[in-house]
Short mmCIF file of C-alpha atoms in Angstrom, two decimals:
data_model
loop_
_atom_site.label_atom_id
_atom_site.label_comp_id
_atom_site.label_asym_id
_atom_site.label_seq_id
_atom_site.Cartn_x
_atom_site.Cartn_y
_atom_site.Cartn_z
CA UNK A 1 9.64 17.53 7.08
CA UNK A 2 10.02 14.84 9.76
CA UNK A 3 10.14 11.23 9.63
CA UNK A 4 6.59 9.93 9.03
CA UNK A 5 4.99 6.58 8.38
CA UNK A 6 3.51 5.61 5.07
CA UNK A 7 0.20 3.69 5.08
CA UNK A 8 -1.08 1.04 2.91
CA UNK A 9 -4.97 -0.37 3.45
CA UNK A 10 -6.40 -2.65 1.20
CA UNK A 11 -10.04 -3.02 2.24
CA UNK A 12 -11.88 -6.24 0.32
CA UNK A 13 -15.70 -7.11 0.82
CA UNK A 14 -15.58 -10.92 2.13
CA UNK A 15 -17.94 -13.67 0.01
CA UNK A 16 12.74 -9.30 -7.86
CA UNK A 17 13.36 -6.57 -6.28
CA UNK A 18 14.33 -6.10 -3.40
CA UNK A 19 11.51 -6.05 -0.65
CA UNK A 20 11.18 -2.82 1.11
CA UNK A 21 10.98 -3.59 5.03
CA UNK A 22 7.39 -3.12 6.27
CA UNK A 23 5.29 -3.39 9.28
CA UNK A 24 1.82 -5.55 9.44
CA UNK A 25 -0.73 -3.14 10.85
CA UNK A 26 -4.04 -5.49 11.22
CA UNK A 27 -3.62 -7.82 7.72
CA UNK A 28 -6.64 -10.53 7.82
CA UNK A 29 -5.11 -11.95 4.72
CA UNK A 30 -0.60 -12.67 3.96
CA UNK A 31 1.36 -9.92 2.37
CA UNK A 32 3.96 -12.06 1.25
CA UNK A 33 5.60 -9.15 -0.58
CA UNK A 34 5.76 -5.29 -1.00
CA UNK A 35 7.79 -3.23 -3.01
CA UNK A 36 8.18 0.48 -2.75
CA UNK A 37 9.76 1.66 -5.82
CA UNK A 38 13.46 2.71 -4.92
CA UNK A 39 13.07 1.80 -1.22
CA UNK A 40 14.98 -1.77 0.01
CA UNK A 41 15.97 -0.32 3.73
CA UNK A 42 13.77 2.50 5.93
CA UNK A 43 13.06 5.18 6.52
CA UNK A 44 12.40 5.35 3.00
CA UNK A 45 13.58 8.43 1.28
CA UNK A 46 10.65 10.30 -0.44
CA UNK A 47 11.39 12.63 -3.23
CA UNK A 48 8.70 15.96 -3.38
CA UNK A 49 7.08 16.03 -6.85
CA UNK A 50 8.01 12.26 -7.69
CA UNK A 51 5.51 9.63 -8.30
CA UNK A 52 5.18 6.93 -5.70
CA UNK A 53 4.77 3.14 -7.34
CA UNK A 54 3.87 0.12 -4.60
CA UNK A 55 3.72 -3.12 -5.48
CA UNK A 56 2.40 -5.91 -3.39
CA UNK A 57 1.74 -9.87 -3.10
CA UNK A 58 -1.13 -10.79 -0.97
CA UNK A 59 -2.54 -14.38 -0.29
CA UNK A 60 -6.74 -13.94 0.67
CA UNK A 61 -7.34 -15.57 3.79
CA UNK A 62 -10.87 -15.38 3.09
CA UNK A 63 -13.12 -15.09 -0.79
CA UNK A 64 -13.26 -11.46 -1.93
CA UNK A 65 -15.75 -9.71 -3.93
CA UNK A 66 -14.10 -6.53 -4.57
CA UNK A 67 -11.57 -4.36 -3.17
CA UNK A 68 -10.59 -0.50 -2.22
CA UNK A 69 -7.52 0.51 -1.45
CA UNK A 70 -6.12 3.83 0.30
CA UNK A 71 -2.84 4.87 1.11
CA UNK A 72 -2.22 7.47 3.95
CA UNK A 73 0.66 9.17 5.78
CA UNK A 74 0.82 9.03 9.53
CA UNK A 75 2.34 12.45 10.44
CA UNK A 76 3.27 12.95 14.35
CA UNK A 77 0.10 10.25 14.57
CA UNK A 78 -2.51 11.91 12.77
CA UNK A 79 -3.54 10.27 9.01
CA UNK A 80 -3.36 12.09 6.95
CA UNK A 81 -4.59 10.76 3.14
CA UNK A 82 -2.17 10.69 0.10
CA UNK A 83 -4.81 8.37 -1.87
CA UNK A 84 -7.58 6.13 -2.26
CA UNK A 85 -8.77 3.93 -5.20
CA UNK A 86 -12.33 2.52 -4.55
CA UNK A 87 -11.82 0.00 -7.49
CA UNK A 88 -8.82 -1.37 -6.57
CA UNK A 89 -9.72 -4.79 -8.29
CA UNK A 90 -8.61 -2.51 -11.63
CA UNK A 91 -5.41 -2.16 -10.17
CA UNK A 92 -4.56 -6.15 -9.87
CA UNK A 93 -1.40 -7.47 -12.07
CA UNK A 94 -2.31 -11.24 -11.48
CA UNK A 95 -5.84 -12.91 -10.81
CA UNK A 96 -9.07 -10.83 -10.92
CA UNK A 97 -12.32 -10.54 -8.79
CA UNK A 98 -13.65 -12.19 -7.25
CA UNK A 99 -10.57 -13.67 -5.35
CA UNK A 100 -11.24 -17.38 -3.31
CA UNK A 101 -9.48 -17.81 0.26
CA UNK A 102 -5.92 -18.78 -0.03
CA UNK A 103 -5.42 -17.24 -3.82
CA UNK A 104 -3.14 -15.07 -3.97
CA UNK A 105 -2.86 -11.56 -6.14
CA UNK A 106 -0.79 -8.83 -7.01
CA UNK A 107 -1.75 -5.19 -6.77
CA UNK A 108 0.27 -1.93 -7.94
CA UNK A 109 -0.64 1.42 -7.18
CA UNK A 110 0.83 4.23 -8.37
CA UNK A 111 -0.15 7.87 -7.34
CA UNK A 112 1.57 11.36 -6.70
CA UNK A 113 3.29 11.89 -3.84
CA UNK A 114 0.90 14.02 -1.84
CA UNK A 115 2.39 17.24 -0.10
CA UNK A 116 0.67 17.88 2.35
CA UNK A 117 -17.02 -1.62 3.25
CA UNK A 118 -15.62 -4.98 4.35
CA UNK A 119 -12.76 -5.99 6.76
CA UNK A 120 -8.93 -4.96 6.30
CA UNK A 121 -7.56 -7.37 3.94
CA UNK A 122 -3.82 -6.08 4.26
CA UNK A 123 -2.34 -3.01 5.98
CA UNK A 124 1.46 -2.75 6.07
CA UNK A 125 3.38 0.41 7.51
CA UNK A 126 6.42 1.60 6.15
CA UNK A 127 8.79 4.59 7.73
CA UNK A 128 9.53 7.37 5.52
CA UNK A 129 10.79 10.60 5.10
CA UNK A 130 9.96 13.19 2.16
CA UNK A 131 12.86 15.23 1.00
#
C-alpha cells in the first residue's frame, strides 16, 4: 500500500521514549508529546495485523468537560477511519475530567490496525506506511 498519513483528533467539549515526529493539524490546546509505539523517525512503518498503541501529552488551553477521540488514515486525501472512542476521558493515564485550562493530561489509545461535539482539542498528523 502507499505512503499514507495517520490521524489523531481529540475532540473535548469546552466548560521516555523517543517522540515520534508529528505534524499539528488545527490543536486549540499543546501536544507537548506523542508517542507511536515503535515509531521515533517517519514514515512510520506499520505492521498488518499488529496493534497500534499512541501515547500523548496535551496541555488544555481551555476547561474540558469530556472528550472523544478518533483516529483516521488519510489515504491519497480521503479519511478514511481506523477508530473512534467517544469516552476518551476513560482512556486518560494522568488527571481526569473535567480538565481546567492549562492542565495538562495524558491519553493512550490502543486499537487494531485497521485494513482497509466541541472544538478540536489536539490533532497531530503522522506519515506512515503499512507493510
Amino acid at each position: 500500500m502507499s505512503g499514507f498519513s495517520l490521524l489523531l483528533l481529540l475532540a473535548g467539549l469546552a466548560a521516555a521514549a523517543a517522540d515520534t515526529p508529528f505534524t499539528d493539524c488545527g490543536s486549540s490546546s499543546t501536544i507537548n508529546t506523542l508517542q507511536l509505539t515503535g515509531c521515533n523517525e517517519v514514515p512510520c512503518i506499520l505492521h498488518r495485523g499488529k496493534d497500534l498503541v499512541m501515547d500523548t501529552d496535551i496541555t488544555a488551553a481551555s476547561s474540558i468537560s469530556s472528550l472523544t477521540s478518533e483516529v483516521q488514515g488519510i489515504i491519497s486525501g480521503i479519511p478514511v477511519p481506523f477508530y473512534k472512542d467517544d469516552k476518551a476521558c476513560d482512556s486518560l493515564t494522568s488527571a481526569s475530567c473535567p480538565l481546567a485550562s492549562g492542565d495538562t493530561f495524558a491519553y493512550q489509545v490502543s486499537f487494531p490496525r485497521a485494513e482497509g461535539a466541541g472544538g478540536v482539542v489536539a490533532c497531530a498528523e503522522i506519515p506512515c506506511k503499512i507493510q
